[in-house]
Coordinates of C-alpha atoms and ligand atoms in Angstrom, one line a residue:
X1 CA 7.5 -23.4 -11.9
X2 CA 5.0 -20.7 -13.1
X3 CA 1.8 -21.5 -13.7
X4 CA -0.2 -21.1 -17.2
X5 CA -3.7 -20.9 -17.3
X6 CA -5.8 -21.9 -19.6
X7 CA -9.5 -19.7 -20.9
X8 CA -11.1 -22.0 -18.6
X9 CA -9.6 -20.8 -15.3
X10 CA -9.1 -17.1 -17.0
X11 CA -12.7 -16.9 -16.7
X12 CA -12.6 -18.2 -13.2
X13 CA -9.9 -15.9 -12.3
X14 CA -11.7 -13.1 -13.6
X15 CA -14.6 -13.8 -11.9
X16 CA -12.6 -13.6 -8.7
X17 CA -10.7 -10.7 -9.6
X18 CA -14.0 -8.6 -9.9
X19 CA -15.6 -10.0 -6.5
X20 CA -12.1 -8.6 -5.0
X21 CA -12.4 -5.0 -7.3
X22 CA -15.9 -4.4 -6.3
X23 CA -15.0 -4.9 -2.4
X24 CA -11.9 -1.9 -2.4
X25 CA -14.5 -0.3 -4.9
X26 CA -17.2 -0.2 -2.1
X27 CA -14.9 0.6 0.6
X28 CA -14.5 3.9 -0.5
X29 CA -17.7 4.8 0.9
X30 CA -17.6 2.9 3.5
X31 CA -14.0 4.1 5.8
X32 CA -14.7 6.8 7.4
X33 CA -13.3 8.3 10.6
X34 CA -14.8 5.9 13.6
X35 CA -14.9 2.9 11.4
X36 CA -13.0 -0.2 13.0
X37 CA -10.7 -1.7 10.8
X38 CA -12.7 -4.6 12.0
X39 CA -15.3 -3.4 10.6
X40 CA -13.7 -3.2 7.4
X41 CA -12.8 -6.7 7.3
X42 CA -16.5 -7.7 8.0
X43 CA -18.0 -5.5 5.1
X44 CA -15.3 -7.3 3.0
X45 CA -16.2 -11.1 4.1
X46 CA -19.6 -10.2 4.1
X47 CA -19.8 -9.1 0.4
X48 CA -17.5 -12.0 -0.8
X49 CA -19.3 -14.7 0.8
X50 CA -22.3 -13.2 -0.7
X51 CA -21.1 -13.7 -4.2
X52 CA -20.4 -17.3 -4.1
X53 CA -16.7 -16.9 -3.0
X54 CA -14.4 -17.5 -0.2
X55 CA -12.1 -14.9 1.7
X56 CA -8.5 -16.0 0.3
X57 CA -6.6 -15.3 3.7
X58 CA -8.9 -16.5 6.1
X59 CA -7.0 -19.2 7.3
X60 CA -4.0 -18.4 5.1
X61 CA -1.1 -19.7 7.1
X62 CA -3.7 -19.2 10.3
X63 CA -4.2 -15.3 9.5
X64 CA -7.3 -14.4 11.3
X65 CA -9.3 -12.5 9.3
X66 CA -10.6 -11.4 5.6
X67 CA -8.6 -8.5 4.5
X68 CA -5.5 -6.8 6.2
X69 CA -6.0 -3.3 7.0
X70 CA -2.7 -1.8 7.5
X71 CA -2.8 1.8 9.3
X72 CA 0.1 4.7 8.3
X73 CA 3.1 3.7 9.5
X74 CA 1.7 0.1 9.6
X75 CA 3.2 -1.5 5.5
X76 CA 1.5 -4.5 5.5
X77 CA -0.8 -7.6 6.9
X78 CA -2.3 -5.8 9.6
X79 CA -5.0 -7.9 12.0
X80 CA -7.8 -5.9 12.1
X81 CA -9.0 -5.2 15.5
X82 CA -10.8 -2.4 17.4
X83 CA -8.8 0.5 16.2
X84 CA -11.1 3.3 14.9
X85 CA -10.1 4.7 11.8
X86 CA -9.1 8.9 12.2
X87 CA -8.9 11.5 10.1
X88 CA -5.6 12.3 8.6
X89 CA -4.9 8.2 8.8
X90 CA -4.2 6.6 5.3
X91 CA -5.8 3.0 5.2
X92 CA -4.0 0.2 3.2
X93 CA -6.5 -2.6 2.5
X94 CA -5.8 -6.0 1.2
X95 CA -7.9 -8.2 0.2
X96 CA -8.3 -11.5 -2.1
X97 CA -11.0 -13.9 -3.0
X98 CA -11.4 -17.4 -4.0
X99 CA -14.1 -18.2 -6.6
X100 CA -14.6 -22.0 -7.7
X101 CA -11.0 -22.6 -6.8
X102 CA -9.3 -19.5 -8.1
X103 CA -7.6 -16.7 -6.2
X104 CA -7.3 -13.0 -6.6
X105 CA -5.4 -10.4 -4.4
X106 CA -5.8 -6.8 -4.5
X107 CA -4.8 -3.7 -2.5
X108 CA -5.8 -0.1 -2.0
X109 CA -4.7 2.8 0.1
X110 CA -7.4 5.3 1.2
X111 CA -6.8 8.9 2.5
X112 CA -9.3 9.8 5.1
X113 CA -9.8 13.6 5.2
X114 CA -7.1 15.5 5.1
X115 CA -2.9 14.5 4.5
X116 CA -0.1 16.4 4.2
X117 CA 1.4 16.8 1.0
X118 CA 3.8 14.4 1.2
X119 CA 2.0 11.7 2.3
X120 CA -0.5 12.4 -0.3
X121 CA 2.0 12.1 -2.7
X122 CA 3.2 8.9 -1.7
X123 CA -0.3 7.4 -2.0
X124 CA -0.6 8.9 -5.6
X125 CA 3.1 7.9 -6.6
X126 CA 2.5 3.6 -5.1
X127 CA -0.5 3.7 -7.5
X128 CA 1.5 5.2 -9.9
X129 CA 4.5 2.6 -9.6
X130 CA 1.4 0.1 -9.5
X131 CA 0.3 1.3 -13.1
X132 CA 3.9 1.8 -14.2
X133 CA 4.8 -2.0 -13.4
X134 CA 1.5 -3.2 -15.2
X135 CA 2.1 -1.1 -18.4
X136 CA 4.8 -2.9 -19.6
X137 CA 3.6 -6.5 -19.1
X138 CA 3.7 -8.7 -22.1
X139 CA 4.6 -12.1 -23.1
X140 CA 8.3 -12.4 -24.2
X141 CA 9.8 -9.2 -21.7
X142 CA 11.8 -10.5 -18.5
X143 CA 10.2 -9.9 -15.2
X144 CA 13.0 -7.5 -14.3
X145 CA 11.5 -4.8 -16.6
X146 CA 8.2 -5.2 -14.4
X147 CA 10.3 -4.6 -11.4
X148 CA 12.7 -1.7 -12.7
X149 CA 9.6 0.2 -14.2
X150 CA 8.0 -0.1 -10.1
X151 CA 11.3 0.7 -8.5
X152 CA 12.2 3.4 -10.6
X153 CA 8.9 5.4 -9.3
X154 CA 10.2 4.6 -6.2
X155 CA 13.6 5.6 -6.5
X156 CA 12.9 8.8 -8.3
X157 CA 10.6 9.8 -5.4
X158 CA 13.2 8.8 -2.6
X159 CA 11.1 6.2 -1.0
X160 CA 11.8 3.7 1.1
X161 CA 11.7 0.2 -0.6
X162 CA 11.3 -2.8 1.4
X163 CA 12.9 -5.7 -0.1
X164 CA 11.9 -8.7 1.8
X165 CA 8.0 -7.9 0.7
X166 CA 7.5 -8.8 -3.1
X167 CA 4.7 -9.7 -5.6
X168 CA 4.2 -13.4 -6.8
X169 CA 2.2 -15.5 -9.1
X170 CA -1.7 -16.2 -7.9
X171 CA -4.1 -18.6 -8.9
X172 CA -5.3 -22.0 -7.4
X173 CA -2.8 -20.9 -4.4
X174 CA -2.9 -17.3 -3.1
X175 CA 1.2 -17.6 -3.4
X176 CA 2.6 -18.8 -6.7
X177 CA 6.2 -18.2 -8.3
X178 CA 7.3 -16.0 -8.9
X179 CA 8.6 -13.4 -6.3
X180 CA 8.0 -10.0 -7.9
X181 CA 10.7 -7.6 -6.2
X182 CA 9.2 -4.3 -6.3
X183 CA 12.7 -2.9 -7.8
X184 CA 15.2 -4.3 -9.8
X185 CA 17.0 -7.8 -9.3
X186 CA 18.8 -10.4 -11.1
X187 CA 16.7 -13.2 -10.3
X188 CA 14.1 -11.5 -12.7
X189 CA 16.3 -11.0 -15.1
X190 CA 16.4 -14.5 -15.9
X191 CA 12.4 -14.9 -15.8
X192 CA 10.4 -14.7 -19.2
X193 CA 7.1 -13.9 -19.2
X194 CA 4.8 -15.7 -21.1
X195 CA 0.6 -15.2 -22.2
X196 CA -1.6 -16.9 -18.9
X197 CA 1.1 -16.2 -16.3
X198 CA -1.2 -14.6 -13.5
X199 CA 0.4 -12.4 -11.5
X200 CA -0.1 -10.1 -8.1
X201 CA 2.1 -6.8 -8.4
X202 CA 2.0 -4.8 -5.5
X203 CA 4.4 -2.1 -5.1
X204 CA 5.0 -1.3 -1.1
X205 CA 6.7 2.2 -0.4
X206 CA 7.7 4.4 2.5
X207 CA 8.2 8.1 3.2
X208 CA 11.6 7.0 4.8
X209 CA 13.4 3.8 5.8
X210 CA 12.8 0.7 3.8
X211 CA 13.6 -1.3 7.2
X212 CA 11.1 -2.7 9.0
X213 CA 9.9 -4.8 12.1
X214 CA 7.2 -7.4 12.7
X215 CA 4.9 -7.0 15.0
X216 CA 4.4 -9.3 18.2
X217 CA 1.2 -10.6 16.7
X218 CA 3.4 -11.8 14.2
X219 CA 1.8 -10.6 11.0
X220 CA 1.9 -6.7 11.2
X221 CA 4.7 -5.5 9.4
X222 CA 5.7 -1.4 10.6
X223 CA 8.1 0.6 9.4
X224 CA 11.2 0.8 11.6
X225 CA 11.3 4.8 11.6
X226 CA 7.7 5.0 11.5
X227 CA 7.1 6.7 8.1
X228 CA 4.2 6.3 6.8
X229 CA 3.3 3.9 4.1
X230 CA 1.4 2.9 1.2
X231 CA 0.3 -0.1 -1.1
X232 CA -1.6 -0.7 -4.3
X233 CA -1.9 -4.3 -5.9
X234 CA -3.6 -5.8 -8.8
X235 CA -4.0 -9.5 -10.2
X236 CA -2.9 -9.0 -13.9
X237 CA -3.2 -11.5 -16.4
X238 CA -0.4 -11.4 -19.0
X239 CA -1.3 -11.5 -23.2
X240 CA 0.5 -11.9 -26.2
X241 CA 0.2 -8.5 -26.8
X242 CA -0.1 -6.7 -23.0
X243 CA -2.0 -7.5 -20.1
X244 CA -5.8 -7.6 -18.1
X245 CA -6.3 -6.4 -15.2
X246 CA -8.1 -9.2 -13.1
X247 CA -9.1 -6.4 -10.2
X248 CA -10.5 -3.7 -12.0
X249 CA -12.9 -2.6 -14.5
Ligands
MF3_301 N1 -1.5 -9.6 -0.6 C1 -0.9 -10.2 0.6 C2 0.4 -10.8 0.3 O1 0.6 -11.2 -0.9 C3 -1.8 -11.2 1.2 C4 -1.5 -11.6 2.6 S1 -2.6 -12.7 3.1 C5 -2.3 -13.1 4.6 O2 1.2 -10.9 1.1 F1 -3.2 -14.0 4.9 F2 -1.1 -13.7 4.7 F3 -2.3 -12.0 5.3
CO302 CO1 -0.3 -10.2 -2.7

């Protein structure tokens, strides 16, 4: 069952979705070489408790802390811990909020310093996919077309494309149907969307193997070749006529 929302919680969604923005906005300035990734995750929690919200995955499942900061080869849902930031590293951070009730979940990946090409390009081409996903959102298309227009960045770059981590609908939970394959699948095919769906696209690539493993921690998910790899995510409201984005301006 996908959720619709009503003006009411749009507002309330909103609300969160610009807490969320204005932490990866601030973190810009903030990761640096000799930064701890836990110190990212406490500049997060402390400007989202700040504003009257909650950290959405503190807790989440018992995940430890505020954000996941996921290092180069490391995809996704990585603890932070004492690890110092470096230059050359590229930083995913994810990161949601909860405001009266109402969840939003965003992602960004930084380049510190200086990358090669190729892994600069892979940062540029996730957003891309991100933006390509979004830009064809609105009420009456099927899901799939979301997913094709993501995997299709993907697949003209030669990226790896993990296919056991997906987007999904957000909103009073941090997980809501549906799963949002970041390439094309059948199961979307038979999804329509409609205006009030809320949904978190977050298109996941790699410079090589779309295999991965989990960590012993049990949340870090690494690439199995150790590529490199990047992630961008936005909460997105569908219209009748497009889409908002919930995490951004
Ligand atoms: N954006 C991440 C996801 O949808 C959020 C993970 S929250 C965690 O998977 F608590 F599970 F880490
Ligand atoms: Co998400």
């Amino acid at each position: 069952m996908i959720s619709i929302k009503n003006e009411q919680e749009i507002e309330l969604m909103r609300k969160s979705g610009q807490i969320t923005y204005e932490v990866l906005m601030k973190l810009k300035d903030f990761i640096k070489p000799g930064v701890t990734t836990k110190d990212i995750d406490k500049f997060a929690h402390d400007y989202i408790v700040s504003h009257d919200a909650t950290p959405s995955f503190l807790g989440y499942e018992g995940y430890p802390a505020s954000t996941c900061v996921s290092i180069n080869d490391m995809v996704v849902h990585g603890i932070p811990d004492n690890t110092k930031i470096r230059n050359g590293d590229i930083v995913s951070v994810d990161v949601g909020s909860i405001y009266k009730g109402y969840h939003s979940d965003s992602a960004y990946t930084y380049i510190v310093g200086s990358v090669d090409k190729q892994t600069e390009d892979l940062v540029n081409n996730t957003r891309k996919a991100l933006y390509a996903g979004i830009s064809v959102i609105k009420e009456g298309i099927k899901l799939n077309e979301v997913c094709s227009a993501i995997g299709k960045v993907g697949r003209e770059n030669g990226y790896g494309i993990f296919e056991c981590l997906t987007g999904h609908g957000v909103g009073t939970t941090l997980h809501e149907d549906p799963y949002i394959p970041n390439l094309s699948n059948h199961e979307s095919e038979g999804i329509i969307l409609k205006s009030g769906m809320t949904l978190a696209i977050e298109p996941m690539f790699s410079l090589g193997t779309k295999e991965v493993w989990l960590l012993p921690d049990e949340w870090g998910i690494i690439t199995r070749d150790g590529s490199v790899a990047a992630h961008f995510e936005h909460t997105v409201l569908v219209t009748k006529d497009g889409y908002e984005i919930l995490t951004g301006e």
